[in-house]
CSV table of C-alpha atoms in Angstrom, one decimal:
chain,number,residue,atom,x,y,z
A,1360,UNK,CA,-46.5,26.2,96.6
A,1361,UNK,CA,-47.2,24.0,99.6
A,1362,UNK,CA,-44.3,21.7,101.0
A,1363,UNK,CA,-46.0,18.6,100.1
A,1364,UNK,CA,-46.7,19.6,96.6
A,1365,UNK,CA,-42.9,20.8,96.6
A,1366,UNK,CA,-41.7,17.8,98.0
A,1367,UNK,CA,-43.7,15.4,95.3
A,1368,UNK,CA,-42.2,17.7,92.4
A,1369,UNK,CA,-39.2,16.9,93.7
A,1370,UNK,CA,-39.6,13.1,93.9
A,1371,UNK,CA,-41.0,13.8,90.0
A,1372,UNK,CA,-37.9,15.7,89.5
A,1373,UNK,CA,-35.8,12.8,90.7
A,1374,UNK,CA,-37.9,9.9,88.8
A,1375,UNK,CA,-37.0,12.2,85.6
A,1376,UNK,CA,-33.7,11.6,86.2
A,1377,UNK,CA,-33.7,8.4,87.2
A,1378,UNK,CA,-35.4,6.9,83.3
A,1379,UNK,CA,-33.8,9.5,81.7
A,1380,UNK,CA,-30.7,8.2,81.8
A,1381,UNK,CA,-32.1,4.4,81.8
A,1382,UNK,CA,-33.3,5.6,78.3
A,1383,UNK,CA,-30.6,7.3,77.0
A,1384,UNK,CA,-28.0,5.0,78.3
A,1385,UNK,CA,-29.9,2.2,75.5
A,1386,UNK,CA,-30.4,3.5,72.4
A,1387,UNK,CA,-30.6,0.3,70.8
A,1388,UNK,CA,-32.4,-2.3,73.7
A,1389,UNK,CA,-32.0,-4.4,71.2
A,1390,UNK,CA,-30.4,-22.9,73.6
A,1391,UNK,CA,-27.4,-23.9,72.7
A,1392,UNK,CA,-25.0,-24.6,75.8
A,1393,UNK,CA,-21.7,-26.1,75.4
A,1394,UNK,CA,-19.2,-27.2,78.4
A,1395,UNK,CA,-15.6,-27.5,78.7
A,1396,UNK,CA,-14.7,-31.8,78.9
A,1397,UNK,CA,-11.3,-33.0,80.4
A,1398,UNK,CA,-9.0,-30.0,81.4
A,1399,UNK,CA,-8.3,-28.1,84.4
A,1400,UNK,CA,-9.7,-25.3,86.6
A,1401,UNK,CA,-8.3,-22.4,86.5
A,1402,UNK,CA,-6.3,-21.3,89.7
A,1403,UNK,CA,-5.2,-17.5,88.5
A,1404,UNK,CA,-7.6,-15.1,86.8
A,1405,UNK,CA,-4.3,-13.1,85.6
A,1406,UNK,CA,-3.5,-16.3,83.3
A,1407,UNK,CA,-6.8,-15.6,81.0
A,1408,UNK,CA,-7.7,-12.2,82.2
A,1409,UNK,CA,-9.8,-11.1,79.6
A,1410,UNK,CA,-12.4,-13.9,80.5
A,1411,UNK,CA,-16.2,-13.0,80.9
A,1412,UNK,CA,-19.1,-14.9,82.4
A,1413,UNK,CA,-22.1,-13.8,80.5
A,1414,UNK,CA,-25.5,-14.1,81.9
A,1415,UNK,CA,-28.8,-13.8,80.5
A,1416,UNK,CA,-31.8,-14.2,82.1
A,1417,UNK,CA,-34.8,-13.2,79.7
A,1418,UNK,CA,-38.0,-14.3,81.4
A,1419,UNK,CA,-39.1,-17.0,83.8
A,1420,UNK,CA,-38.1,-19.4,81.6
A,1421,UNK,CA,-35.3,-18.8,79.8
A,1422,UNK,CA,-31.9,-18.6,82.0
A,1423,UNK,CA,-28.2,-19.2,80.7
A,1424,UNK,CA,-25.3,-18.5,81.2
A,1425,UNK,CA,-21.9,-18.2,78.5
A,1426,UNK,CA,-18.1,-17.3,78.2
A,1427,UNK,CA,-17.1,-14.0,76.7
A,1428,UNK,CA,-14.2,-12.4,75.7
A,1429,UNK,CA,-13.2,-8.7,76.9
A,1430,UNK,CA,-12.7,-6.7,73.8
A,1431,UNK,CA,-12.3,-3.5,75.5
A,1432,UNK,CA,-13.4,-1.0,78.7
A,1433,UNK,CA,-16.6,-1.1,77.4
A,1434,UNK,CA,-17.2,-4.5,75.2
A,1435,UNK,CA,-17.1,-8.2,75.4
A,1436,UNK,CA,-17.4,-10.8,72.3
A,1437,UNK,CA,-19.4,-13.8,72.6
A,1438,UNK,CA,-21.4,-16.0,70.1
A,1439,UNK,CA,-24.7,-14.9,68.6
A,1440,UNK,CA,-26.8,-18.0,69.4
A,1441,UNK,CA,-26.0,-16.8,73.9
A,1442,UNK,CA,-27.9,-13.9,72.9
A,1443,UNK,CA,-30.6,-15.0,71.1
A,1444,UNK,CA,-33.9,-17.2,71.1
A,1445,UNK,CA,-34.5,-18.5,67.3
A,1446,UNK,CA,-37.1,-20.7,65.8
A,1447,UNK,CA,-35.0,-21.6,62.7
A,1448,UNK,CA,-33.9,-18.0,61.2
A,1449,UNK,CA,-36.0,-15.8,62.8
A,1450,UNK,CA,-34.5,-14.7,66.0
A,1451,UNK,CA,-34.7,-12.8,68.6
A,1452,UNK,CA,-32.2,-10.2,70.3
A,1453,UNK,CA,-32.4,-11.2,74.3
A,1454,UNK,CA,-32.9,-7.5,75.8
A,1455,UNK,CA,-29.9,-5.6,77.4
A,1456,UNK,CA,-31.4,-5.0,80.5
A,1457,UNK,CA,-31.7,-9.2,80.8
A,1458,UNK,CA,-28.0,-9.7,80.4
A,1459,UNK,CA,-25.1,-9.5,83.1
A,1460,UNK,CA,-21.2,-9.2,82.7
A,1461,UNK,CA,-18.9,-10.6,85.3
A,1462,UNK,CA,-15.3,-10.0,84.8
A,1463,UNK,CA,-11.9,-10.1,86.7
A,1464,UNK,CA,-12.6,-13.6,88.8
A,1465,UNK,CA,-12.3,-17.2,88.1
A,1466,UNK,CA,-15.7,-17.8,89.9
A,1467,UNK,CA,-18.9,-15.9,88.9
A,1468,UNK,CA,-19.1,-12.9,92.1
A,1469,UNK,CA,-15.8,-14.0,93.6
A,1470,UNK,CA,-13.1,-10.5,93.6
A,1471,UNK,CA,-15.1,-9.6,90.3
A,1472,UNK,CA,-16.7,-6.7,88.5
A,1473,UNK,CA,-20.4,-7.1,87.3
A,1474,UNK,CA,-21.7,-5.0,85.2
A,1475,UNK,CA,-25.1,-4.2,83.3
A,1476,UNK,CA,-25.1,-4.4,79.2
A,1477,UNK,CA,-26.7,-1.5,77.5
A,1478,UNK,CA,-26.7,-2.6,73.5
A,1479,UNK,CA,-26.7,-6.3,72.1
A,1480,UNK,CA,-25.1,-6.2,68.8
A,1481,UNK,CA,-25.7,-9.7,66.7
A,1482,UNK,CA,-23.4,-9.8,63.4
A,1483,UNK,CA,-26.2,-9.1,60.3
A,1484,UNK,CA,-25.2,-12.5,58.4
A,1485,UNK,CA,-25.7,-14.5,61.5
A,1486,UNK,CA,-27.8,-17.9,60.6
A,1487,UNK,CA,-28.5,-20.2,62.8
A,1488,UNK,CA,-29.3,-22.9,60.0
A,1489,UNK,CA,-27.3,-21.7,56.6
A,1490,UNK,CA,-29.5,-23.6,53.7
A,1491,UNK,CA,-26.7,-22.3,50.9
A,1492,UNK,CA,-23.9,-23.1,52.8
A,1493,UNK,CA,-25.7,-26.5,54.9
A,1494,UNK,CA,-24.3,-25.6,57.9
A,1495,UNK,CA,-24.8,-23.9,61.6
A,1496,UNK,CA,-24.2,-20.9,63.3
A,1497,UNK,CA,-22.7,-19.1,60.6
A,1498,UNK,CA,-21.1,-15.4,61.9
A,1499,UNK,CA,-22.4,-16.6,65.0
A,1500,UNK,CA,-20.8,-13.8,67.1
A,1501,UNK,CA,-21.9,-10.6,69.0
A,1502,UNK,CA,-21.1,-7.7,70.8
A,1503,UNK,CA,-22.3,-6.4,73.9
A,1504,UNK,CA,-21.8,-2.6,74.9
A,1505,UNK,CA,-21.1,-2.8,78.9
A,1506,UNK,CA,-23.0,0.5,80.9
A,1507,UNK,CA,-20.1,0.6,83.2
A,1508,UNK,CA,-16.2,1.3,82.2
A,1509,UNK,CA,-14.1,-2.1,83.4
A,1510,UNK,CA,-11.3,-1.6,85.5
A,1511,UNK,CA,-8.3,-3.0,83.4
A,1512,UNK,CA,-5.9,-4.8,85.5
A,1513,UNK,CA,-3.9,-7.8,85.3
A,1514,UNK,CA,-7.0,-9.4,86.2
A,1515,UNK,CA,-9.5,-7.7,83.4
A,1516,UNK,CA,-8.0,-7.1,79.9
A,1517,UNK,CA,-8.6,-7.0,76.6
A,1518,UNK,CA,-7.8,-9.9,74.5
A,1519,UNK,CA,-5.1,-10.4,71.4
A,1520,UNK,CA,-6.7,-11.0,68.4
A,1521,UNK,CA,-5.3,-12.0,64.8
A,1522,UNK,CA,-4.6,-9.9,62.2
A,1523,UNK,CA,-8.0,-9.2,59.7
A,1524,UNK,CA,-8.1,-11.2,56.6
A,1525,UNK,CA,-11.1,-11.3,53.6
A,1526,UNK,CA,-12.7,-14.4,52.7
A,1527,UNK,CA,-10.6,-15.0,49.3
A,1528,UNK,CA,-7.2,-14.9,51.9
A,1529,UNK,CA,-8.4,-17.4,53.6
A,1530,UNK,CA,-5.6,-19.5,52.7
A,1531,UNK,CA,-2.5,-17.6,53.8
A,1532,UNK,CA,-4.2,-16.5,57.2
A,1533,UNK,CA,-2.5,-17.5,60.8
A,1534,UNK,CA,-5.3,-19.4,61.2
A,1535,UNK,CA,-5.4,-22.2,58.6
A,1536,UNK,CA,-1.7,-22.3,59.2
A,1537,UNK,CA,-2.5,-23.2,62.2
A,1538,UNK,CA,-5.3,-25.6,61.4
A,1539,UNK,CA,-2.8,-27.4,58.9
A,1540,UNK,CA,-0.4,-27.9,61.8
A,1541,UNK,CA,-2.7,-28.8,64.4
A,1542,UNK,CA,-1.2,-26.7,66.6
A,1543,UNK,CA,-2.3,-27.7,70.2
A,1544,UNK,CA,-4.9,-24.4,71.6
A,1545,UNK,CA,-6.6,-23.3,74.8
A,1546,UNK,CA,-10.5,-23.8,75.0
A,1547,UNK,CA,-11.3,-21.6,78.2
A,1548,UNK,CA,-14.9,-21.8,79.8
A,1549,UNK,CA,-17.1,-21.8,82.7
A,1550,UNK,CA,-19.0,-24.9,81.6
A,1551,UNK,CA,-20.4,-27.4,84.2
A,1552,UNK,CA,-18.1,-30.6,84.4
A,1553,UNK,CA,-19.6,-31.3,87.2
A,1554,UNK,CA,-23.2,-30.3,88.8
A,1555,UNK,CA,-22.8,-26.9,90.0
A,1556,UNK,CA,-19.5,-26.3,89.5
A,1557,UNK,CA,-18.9,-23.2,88.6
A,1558,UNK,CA,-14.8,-22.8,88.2
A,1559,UNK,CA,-13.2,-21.7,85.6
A,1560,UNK,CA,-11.9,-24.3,83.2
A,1561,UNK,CA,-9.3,-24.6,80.3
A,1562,UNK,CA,-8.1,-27.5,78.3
A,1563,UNK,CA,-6.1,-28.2,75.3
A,1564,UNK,CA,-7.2,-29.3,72.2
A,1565,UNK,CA,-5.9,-29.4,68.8
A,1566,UNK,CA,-7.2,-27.9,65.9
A,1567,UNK,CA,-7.3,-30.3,62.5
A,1568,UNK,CA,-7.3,-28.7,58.8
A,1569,UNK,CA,-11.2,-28.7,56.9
A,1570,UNK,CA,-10.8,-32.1,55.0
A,1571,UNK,CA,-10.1,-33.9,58.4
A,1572,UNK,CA,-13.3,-32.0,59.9
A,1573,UNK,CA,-15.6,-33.1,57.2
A,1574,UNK,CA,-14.4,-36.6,57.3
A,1575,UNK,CA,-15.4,-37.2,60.9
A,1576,UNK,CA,-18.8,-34.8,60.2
A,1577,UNK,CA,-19.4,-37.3,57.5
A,1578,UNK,CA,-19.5,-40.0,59.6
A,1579,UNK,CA,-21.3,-38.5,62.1
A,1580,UNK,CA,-24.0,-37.9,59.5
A,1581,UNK,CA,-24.6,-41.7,59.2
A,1582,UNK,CA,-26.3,-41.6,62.4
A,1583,UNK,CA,-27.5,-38.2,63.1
A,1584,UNK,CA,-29.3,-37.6,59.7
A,1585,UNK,CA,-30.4,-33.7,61.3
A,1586,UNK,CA,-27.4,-32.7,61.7
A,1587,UNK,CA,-25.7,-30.0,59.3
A,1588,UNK,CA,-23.9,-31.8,56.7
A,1589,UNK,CA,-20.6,-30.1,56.7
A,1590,UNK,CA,-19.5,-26.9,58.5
A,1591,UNK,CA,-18.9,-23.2,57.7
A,1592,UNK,CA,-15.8,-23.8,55.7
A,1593,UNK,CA,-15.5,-19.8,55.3
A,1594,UNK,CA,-16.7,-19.1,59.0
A,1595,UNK,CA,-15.1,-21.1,61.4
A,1596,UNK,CA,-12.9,-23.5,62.3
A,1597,UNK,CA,-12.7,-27.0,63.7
A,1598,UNK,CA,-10.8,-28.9,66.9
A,1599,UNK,CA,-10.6,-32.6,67.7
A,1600,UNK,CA,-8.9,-34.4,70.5
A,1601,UNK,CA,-8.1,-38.0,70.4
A,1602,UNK,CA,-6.3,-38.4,72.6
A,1603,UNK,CA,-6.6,-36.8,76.3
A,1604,UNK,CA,-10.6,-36.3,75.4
A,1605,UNK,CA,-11.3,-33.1,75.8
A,1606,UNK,CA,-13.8,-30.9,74.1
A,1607,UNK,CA,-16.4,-28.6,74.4
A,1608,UNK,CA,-20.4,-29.3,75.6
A,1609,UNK,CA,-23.0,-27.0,78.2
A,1610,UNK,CA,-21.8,-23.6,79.4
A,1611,UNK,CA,-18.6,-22.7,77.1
A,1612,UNK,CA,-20.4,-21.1,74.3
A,1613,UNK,CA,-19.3,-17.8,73.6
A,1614,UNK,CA,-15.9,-18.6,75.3
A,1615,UNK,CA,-12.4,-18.2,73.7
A,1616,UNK,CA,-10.2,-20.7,71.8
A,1617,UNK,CA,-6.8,-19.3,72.2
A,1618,UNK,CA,-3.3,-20.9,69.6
A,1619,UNK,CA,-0.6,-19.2,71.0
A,1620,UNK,CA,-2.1,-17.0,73.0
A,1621,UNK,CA,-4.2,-15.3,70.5
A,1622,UNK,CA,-8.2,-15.9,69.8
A,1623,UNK,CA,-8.5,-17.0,67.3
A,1624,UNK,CA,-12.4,-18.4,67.2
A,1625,UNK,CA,-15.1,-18.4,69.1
A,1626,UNK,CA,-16.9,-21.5,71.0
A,1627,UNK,CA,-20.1,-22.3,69.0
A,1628,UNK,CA,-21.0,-25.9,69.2
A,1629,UNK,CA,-19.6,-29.5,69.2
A,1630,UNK,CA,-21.3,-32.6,67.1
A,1631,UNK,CA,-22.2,-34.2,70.2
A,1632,UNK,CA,-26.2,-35.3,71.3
A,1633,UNK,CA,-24.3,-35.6,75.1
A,1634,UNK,CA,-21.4,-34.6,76.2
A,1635,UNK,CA,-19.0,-37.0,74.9
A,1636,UNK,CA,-15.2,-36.2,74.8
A,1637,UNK,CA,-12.5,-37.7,71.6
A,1638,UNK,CA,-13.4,-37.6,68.0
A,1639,UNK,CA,-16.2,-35.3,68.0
A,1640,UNK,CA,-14.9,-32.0,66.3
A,1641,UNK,CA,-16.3,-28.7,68.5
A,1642,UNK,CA,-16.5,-25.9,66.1
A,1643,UNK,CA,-15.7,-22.4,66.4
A,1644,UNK,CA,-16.2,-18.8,64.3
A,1645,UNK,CA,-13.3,-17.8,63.5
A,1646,UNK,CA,-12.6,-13.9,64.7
A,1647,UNK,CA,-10.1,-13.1,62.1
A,1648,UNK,CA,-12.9,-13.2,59.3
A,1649,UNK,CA,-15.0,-10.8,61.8
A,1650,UNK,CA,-12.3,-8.4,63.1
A,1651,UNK,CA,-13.4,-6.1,60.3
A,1652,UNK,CA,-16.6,-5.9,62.0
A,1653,UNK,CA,-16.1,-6.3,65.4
A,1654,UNK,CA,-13.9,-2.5,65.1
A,1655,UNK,CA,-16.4,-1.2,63.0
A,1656,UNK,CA,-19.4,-1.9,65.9
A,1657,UNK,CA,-16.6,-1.0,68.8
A,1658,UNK,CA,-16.5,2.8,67.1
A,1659,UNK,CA,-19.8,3.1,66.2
A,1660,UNK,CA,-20.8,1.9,69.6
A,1661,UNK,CA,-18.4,4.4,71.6
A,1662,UNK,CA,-19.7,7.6,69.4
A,1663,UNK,CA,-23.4,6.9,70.3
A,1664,UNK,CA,-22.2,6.4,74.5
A,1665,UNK,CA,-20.7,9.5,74.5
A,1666,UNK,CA,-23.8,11.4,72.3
A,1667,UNK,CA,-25.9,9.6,75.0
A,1668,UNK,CA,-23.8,10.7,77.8
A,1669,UNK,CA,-23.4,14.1,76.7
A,1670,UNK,CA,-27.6,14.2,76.7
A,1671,UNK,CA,-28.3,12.8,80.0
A,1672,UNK,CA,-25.7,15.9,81.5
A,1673,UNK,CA,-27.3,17.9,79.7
A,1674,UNK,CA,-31.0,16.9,81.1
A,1675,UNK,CA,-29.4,16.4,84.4
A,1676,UNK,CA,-28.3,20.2,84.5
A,1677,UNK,CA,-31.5,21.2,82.7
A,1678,UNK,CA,-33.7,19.2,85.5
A,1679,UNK,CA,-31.6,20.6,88.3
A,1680,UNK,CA,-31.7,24.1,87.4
A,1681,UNK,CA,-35.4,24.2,87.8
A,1682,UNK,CA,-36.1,22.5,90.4
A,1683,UNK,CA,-33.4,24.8,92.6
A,1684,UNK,CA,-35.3,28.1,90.5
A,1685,UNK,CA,-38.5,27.5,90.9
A,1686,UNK,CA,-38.7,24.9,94.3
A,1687,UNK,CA,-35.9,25.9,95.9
A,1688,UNK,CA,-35.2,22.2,97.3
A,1689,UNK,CA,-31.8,20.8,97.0
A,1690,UNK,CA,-31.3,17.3,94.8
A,1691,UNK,CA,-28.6,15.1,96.4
C-alpha cells in the first residue's frame, strides 16, 4: 500500500473514531423566559453551588438561555418548556447537541465548567396547556444527561431535595406546610434585571397556601381572559410578594426556589404580560411530586452511559488494532 493511500486510511481510521463516539455518546438526541425582580446579585458561587446556566441555542432563530439545578456528576434539572418549542401540545425536544451547561461561576464562562448535554429527558405528562386540569406547564420539568463528569466542589454540587410524596399525600408533605406558613424562600436566577446583565441573582419571596393563589389568579382572569384559569393544584406551587416586590419574569425559568435550603419547586412562569413585581403569584413545579421520577431517569440514564462507554472502548481498540496490523501507522 502506497503512503498516501496509508495515510488517508488513517485519517478514515481517525474520522471512525471521531462519530463513533459522537454517536454512541447520544443514544437518545432527543418561549417562555422568566427573570428574577428585586433581589440581589450573588457575590459567592459556594452560597448556591449547585446553580446551572442552561443554554440552548437551536437554529438561527431560536436562542435562550435558563437556570438549572445540579442533580448530580452527570445531570441538571430544569423546566420542560427551556427545552422545548410547542405549538400548543405538540412539542418538540430541542436537540442535545444545541444545549450548553455552565456550572461552578456566578457569571456565565467566569472560573466555570461548561459542558456539552448528551440526552434531553422531558417528564411524559408534561402539558404545556392542561385542558382537564385548565392550567400551564403541568410536570413541566426535565433532565439533561451532561457528556462530561462535573467537578464537585464547594463551588459545583448537587442540590437537597425533599423527601418523595404521592399525589393523595399531598397534604402532610414539607411543602404545603410550608405553603400554609408562608415561609419566606430563595428564588435564584440568571434573569436580566437589567440589559445585559448577566449576574447571578437571588431574592426572597414567600410562598402563599392554594386558596390565596387562586384568589389573586381570579382576579387576574378579569383582565387577561387567555390566561389559565387556575393553576396545577397537584403540580406546583405558588409565591407572592407584597411587600419588597420581588418575583420572577425573563431568564429564571428552570431555576430553583429554595425554603430552607431545600428545592422545593421549579421556576416555570409568573401571571405577568411584563415584568411587574407585588401581587402577581410566580408559579413553580413542585420537585417533591417528581422525585420519584427524577431517580428513576438518573439510573436509567447512568446504565445506558456506561453501555455506551463500554462500546466506544471497545471500537476504539477494535479500530486501533487494525490500523497498527494492517498500516502499520501509529494513532495519537
Amino acid at each position: 500500500m502506497s503512503s498516501n493511500r496509508k495515510m488517508y486510511f488513517c485519517f478514515f481510521i481517525l474520522f471512525l473514531i471521531h462519530n463513533g463516539k459522537g454517536n454512541l455518546d447520544n443514544p437518545e438526541n432527543t418561549t417562555v423566559h422568566r427573570r428574577i425582580i428585586g433581589g440581589e446579585e450573588v457575590k459567592r458561587i459556594a452560597d448556591y453551588p449547585f446553580m446551572a446556566y442552561i443554554l440552548v441555542h437551536a437554529n438561527s432563530t431560536h436562542y435562550s438561555k435558563c437556570g438549572g439545578s445540579v442533580l448530580g456528576p452527570r445531570h441538571v434539572m430544569t423546566a420542560a418548556h427551556c427545552v422545548t418549542d410547542c405549538v400548543l401540545n405538540l412539542c418538540h425536544i430541542f436537540s442535545a447537541r444545541d444545549i450548553l451547561v455552565f456550572t461552578g461561576g456566578v457569571a456565565p464562562g467566569y472560573r466555570g465548567f461548561w459542558t456539552k448535554v448528551i440526552t434531553v429527558i422531558v417528564h411524559p405528562s408534561y402539558s404545556p396547556i392542561d385542558l382537564f386540569e385548565r392550567c400551564h406547564y403541568n410536570y413541566d420539568i426535565a433532565v439533561l444527561v451532561l457528556r462530561s463528569t462535573l467537578p464537585l466542589s464547594d463551588r459545583i454540587s448537587p442540590v437537597r431535595l425533599p423527601e418523595a410524596v404521592s399525589l393523595k399525600d399531598l397534604d402532610n408533605s414539607t411543602t404545603n406546610k410550608f405553603a400554609m406558613a408562608g415561609t419566606n424562600c430563595d428564588i435564584v436566577g440568571w434573569g436580566e434585571s437589567e440589559v445585559n446583565n448577566f449576574i447571578l441573582r437571588h431574592a426572597t419571596v414567600p410562598l402563599c397556601d392554594a386558596s390565596k393563589c387562586m384568589d389573586y389568579i381570579r382576579q387576574i382572569k378579569q383582565t387577561d381572559p387567555y390566561g389559565p384559569s387556575k393553576f396545577c393544584l397537584n403540580t406546583q406551587i405558588c409565591s407572592m410578594d407584597t411587600t419588597n416586590k420581588s418575583n420572577i419574569c425573563g431568564g429564571d425559568s428552570g431555576g430553583p426556589i429554595l425554603c430552607n435550603g431545600i428545592q422545593v419547586g421549579i421556576t416555570s412562569y409568573a401571571f405577568v404580560k411584563e415584568c411587574a413585581g407585588s401581587y402577581n403569584p410566580g408559579l413553580y413545579t413542585r420537585t417533591d411530586v417528581c422525585k420519584k421520577w427524577i431517580h428513576e431517569i438518573m439510573e436509567i440514564s447512568i446504565d445506558r452511559s456506561s453501555i455506551s462507554n463500554t462500546k466506544f472502548t471497545l471500537l476504539l481498540i477494535t479500530v486501533m488494532l487494525l490500523a497498527q496490523l494492517y498500516l502499520n501507522c501509529t494513532i495519537v
